[in-house]
Amino acid sequence: MQSPATPPNESARVRALQDLDILDSGFEERFDRLTRLCRDAFGTDIVLISLVDEHRQWFKSCQGLDVRETGRDISFCGHAILSDDILEVRDAKQDARFSDNPLVTGPPHIRFYAGAPLRIEQGHRIGTLCLIDSQPRKLTQEERDRLRDFANAVESELNRLTDKRLRIELTQQRDFLESLFTSNVVAVTVLNDQGQLLFANQQAQAVLGLVVNQVDQVDQVDQDIVTYDDPKWSIESLDGSPFPQEQLPFAVVRRTGQPVTDVRHAIVWPDGTRKALAINGAPLKRGAAGDLQYVFAIHEITHEVEAQTSLNKQLGALEELSAIAADRALSADDQIQ
């Protein structure tokens, strides 16, 4: 008997399997339906969805077999995950790898085996959809194609688990960021490379006039969609003059790839409401999908600007008064006037 070799990416492969959080779970109709249909289509004694971890092959779905796992060292599926191709053993008793295998010499008396590897989105082969029969057999090319189609359907269900886990992780990360920044007086936003808003804490929602709409999707984690409240504001310099679009913080960070500090401008709503902002921004590393993201810390400085403007007016008035008092060409009455 030949024990299966270990794939070169074994550690990452096993970790990806464990991350699915499917091992040792109960039977599920969506998987059992596929193995029942597969058994009817091929007429074999046994059909399994077999997942291979470090020491065993464990069966997520079993048709025609009462046990839920066997050792990896005697598994046919351990051999099947070494390649993307279907492993077909037409007569195990005539195959040196399996002729003295206890699964051949004893129950379930395997003579025929065909295993289509199951791959998840990261590319790891984590198990097989396999056909087992007690009589020798040879698949036609049409049957091999049909087995691959069934395996693709199983892969789709497994990858739904991956997608759901990633959505849960993203939601947990978002909730963590929200709790982290909610207690902060700074408004924080995260934008993608297209300038679309991915995250805004409560302070940013208040400062920028944002609306958060929660979208409930079937079999998915609730998602928050952040949009600007209409009508949108316009941007101008603090002195009321036009603010160049190419100098906006997002435009500068995206163009240069470098952080910006204390970029100041005002946002003005159609009703005349005006807020002065000071913005720091920086690029974030690429996300899991390879997209660039950008984070911005926004300080509202409306009161500071208003106070500075008032102070500048007072200083200007004092300078005027000083100049009048120092002008000896003016009489006292003229100075008072």
Short mmCIF file of N, CA and C in Angstrom, two decimals, residues 39 59 61 80 94 171 236 252 284 306:
data_model
loop_
_atom_site.label_atom_id
_atom_site.label_comp_id
_atom_site.label_asym_id
_atom_site.label_seq_id
_atom_site.Cartn_x
_atom_site.Cartn_y
_atom_site.Cartn_z
N ARG A 39 -25.21 10.05 -7.09
CA ARG A 39 -25.34 8.60 -6.98
C ARG A 39 -26.35 8.07 -7.99
N PHE A 59 -16.07 13.05 6.03
CA PHE A 59 -17.11 13.09 5.01
C PHE A 59 -18.22 14.06 5.41
N SER A 61 -20.72 14.72 3.40
CA SER A 61 -21.94 14.06 2.93
C SER A 61 -21.61 12.64 2.53
N ALA A 80 -5.96 11.93 -4.47
CA ALA A 80 -6.70 12.72 -5.46
C ALA A 80 -6.43 14.22 -5.34
N GLN A 94 -5.90 -4.25 -8.89
CA GLN A 94 -4.85 -4.33 -9.89
C GLN A 94 -3.92 -3.12 -9.84
N THR A 171 -17.34 42.73 8.59
CA THR A 171 -18.28 43.40 9.47
C THR A 171 -17.69 43.59 10.86
N GLU A 236 -15.18 75.43 -1.35
CA GLU A 236 -14.51 76.69 -1.64
C GLU A 236 -13.38 76.91 -0.64
N VAL A 252 -4.87 64.83 -4.16
CA VAL A 252 -3.43 64.93 -3.93
C VAL A 252 -2.85 63.58 -3.49
N LEU A 284 -3.79 53.90 2.36
CA LEU A 284 -3.69 52.65 3.10
C LEU A 284 -3.10 51.59 2.17
N GLU A 306 -13.88 81.33 12.43
CA GLU A 306 -14.72 82.49 12.76
C GLU A 306 -14.05 83.35 13.83
#
